[in-house]
Structure formats: C-alpha cells, structure tokens
XYZ file of N, CA and C in Angstrom:
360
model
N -24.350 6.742 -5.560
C -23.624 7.484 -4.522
C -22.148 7.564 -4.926
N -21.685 8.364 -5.503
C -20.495 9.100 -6.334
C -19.126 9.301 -5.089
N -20.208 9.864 -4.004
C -19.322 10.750 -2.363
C -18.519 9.873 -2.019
N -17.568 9.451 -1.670
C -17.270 8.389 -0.659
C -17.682 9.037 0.880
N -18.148 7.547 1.446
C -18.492 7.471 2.608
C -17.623 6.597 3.675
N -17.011 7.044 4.791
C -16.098 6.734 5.542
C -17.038 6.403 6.819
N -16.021 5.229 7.389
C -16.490 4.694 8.509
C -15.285 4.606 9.763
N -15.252 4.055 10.805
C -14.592 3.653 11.604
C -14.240 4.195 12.164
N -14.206 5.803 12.741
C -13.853 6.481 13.456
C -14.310 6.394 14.719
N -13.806 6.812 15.936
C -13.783 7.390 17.056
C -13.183 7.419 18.240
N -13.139 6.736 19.137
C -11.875 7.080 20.451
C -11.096 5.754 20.357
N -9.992 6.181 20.521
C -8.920 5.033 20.708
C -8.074 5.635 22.034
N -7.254 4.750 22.265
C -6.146 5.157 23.944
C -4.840 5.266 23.005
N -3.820 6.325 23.568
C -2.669 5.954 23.132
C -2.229 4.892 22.978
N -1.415 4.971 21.989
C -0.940 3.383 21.633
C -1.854 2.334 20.915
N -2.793 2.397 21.035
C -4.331 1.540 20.301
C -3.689 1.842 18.737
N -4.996 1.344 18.559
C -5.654 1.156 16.712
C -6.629 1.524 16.373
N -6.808 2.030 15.125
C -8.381 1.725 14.799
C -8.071 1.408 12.982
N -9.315 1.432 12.625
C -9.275 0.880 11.132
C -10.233 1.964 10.683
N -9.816 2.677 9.640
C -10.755 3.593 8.984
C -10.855 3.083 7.667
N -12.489 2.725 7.069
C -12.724 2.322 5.849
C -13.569 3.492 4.981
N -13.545 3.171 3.779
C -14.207 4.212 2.756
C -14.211 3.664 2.013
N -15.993 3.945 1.296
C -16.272 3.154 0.123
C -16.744 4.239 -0.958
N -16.398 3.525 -2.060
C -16.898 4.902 -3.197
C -17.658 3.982 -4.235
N -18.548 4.964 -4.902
C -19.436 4.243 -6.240
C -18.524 2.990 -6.734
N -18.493 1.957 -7.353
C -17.793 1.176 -8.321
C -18.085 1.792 -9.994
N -18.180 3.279 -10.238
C -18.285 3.599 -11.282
C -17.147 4.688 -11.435
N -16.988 4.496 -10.246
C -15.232 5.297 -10.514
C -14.057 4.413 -9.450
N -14.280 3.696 -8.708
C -13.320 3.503 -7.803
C -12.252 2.495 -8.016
N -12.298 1.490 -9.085
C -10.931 1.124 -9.835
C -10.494 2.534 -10.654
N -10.596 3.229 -10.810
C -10.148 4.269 -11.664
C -9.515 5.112 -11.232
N -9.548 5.625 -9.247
C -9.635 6.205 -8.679
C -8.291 6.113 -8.045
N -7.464 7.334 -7.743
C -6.530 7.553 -6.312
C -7.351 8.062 -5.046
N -7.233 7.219 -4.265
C -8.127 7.371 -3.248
C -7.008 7.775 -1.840
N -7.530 8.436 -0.882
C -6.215 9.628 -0.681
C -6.984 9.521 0.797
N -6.799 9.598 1.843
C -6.945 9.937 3.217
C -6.331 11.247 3.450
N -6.924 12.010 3.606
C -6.541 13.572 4.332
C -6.896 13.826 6.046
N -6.789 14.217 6.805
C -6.757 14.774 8.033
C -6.902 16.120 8.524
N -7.743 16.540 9.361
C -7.383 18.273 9.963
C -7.966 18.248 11.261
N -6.530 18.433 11.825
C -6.817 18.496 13.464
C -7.433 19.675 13.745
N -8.072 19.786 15.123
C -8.133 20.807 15.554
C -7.809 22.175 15.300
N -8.566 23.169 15.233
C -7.483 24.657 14.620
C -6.324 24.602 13.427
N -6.322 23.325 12.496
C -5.503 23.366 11.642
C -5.807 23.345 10.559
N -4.748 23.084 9.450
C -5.631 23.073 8.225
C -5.394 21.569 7.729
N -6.650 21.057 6.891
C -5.901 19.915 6.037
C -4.541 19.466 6.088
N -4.299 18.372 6.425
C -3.294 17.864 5.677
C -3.602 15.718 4.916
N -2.825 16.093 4.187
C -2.604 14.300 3.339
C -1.907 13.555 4.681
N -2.331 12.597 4.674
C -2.005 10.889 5.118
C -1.585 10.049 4.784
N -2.014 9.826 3.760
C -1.931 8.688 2.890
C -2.466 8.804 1.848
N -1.876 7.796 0.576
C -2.606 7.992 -0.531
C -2.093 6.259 -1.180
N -3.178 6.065 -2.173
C -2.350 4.643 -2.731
C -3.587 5.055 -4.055
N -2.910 4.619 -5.181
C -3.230 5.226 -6.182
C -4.083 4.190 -7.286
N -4.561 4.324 -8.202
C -5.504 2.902 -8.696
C -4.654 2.034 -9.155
N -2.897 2.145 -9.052
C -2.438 0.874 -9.683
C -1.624 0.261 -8.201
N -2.101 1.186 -7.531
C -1.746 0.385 -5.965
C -0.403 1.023 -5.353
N -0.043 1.905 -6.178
C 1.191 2.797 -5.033
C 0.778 3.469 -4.148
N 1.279 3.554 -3.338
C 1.335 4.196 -1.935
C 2.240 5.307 -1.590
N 1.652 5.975 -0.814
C 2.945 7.628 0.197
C 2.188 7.617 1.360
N 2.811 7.860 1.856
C 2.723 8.977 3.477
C 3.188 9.658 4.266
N 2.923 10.671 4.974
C 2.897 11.878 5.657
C 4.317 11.332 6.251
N 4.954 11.647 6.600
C 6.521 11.477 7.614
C 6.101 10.991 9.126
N 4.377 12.039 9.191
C 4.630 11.981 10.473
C 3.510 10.540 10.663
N 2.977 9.926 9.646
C 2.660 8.537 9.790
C 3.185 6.911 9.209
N 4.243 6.972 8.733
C 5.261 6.305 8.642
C 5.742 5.192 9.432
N 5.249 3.994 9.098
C 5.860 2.626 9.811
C 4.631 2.940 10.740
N 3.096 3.611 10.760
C 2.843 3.407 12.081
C 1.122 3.016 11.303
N 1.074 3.930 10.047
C -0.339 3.713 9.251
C -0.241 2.799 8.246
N -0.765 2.016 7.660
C -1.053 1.407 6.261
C -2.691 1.691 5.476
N -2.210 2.209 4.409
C -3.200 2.704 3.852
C -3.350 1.204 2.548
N -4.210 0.651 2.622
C -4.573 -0.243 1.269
C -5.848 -0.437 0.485
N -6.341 -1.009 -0.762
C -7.389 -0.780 -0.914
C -8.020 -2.498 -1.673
N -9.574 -2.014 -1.547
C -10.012 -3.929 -2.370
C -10.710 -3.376 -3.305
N -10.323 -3.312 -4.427
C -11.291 -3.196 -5.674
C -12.892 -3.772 -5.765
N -12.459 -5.275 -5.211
C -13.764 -5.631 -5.236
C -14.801 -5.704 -4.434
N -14.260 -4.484 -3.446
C -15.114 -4.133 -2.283
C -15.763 -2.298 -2.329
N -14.775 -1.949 -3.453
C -14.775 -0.713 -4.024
C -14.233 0.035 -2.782
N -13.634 -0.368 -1.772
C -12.909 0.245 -0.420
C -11.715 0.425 -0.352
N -11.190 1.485 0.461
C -9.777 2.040 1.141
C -10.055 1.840 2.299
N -8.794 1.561 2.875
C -8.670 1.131 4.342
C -7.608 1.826 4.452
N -7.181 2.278 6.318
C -6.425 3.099 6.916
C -6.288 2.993 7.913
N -5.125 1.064 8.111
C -5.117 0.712 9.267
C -3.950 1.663 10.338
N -4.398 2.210 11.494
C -3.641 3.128 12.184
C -3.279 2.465 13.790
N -2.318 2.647 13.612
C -1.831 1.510 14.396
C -0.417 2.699 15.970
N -0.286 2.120 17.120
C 0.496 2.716 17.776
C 0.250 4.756 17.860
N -1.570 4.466 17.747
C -1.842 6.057 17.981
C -1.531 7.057 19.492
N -1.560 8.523 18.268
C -0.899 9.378 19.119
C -1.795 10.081 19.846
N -2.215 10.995 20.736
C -3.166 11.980 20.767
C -2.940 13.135 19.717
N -1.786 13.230 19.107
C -1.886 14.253 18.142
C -2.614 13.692 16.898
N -2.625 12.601 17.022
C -3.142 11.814 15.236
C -5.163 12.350 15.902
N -5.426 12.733 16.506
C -6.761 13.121 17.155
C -7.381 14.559 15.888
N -7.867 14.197 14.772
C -8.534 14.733 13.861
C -9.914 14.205 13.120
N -10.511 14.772 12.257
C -11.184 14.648 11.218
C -10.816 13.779 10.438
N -10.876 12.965 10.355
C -10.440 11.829 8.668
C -11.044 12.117 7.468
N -10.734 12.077 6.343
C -11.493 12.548 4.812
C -10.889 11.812 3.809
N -11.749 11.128 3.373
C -11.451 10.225 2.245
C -11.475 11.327 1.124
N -10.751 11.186 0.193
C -10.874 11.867 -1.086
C -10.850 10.814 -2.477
N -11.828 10.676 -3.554
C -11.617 9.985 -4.439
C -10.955 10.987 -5.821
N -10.164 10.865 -6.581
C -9.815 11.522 -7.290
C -9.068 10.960 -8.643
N -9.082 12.026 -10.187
C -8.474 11.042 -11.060
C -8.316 12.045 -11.989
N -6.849 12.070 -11.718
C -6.115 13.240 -12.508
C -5.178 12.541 -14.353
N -5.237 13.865 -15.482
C -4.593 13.034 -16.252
C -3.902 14.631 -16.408
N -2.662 14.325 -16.512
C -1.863 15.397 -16.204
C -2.256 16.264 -15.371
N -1.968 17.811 -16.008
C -2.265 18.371 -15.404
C -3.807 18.405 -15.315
N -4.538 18.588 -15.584
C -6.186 18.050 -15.654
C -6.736 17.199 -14.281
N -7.697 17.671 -13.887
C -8.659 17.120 -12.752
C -9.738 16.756 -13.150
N -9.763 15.495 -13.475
C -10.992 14.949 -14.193
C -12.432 14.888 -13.136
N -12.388 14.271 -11.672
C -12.730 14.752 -10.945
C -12.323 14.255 -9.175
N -12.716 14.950 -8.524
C -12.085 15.016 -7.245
C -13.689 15.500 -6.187
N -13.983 13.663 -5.413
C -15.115 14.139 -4.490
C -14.588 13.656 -2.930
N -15.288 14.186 -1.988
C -14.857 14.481 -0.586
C -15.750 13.869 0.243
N -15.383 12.695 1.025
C -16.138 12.403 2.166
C -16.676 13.156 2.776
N -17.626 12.938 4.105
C -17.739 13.722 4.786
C -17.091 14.137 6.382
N -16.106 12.785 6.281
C -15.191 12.463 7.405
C -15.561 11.684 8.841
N -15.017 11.449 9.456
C -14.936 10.712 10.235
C -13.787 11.252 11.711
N -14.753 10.939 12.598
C -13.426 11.590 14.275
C -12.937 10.509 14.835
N -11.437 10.692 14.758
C -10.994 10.124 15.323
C -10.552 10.950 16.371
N -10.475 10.412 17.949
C -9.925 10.951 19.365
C -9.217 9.958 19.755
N -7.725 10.695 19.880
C -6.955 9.165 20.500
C -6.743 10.268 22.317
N -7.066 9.752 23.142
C -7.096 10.184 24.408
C -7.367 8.912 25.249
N -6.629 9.513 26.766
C -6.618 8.509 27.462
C -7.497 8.708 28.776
C-alpha cells in the first residue's frame, strides 16, 4: 500500500484539537516529504504543512503557532497536531507523500483525506 492513508478526522468545537495521522508504505516513507494539504468547502487546495525527510518544517500563515506537523520514521507516520481550532480550519485533510530531485518529480501519491468540522 504505496497511498497514504489518513486518519483522525472529524468534529471538533472551537477552540478544541484533534490529531490527524498518516501512514505511508515504509518503501518510500523515510525518503519521503510528506505534506498535509487542505480544501475547504467551495475552495481550492491549499498546503498546511509540510516537514520534509530530513525533518524541516513550513506552514500556511494562517496555521502558525496553532498546528504542528511532525513525523516517526519508525512508525512510517505524519502527524498534524491542530490545536486552538477555527470553524474556518473546517475542510478535507490530504496527506501527500512526495520526492522531488530538482526539478524532477520522482513521485507524488495522494491520500484519500479525511473531514475535519470544527463547529459548535
């Protein structure tokens, strides 16, 4: 199983938490930038987070000081602890595994996502 498969989604209250995990083959996932994407409602995609196979990290502005994205090699998992949620953070979650060498896309596979609803 190559896909990553995501877990942990679904209703939280403003202000709550939840923990979103994703696991990918161990035949690519030390190798892997493993990337959390999002698409709300009527929108398009956007990135979240990302932490890369030597363990750097980014994120979105608008999740900043509020998400931590980290990962366990020897669990072959990403985690996407979300913390002080909004009702706007209320989307689709999508793990992406991916492993670029320059410009080159060696390859790039797509969860099938996960809902998160932050409502009260």
């Amino acid at each position: 199983q190559v896909q990553p498969v995501e877990s942990g989604g679904g209703l939280a209250q403003p202000g709550g938490s939840l923990r979103l995990s994703c696991t990918a083959s161990g035949s690519i996932f030390s190798s892997s930038d493993m990337i959390w994407y999002r698409q709300p409602p009527g929108k398009q995609r956007e990135l979240v987070a990302g932490i890369t196979s030597a363990g750097s990290t980014n994120y979105a502005d608008s999740v900043k000081g509020r998400f931590t994205i980290s990962r366990d090699n020897t669990k072959n998992a990403v985690y996407l602890q979300m913390n002080s949620l909004k009702p706007e953070d209320t989307a689709v979650y999508y793990c992406n595994a991916k492993r670029t060498m320059g410009w080159m896309v060696i390859y790039d596979y797509w969860g099938q996502g996960t809902q998160v609803t932050v409502s009260s």
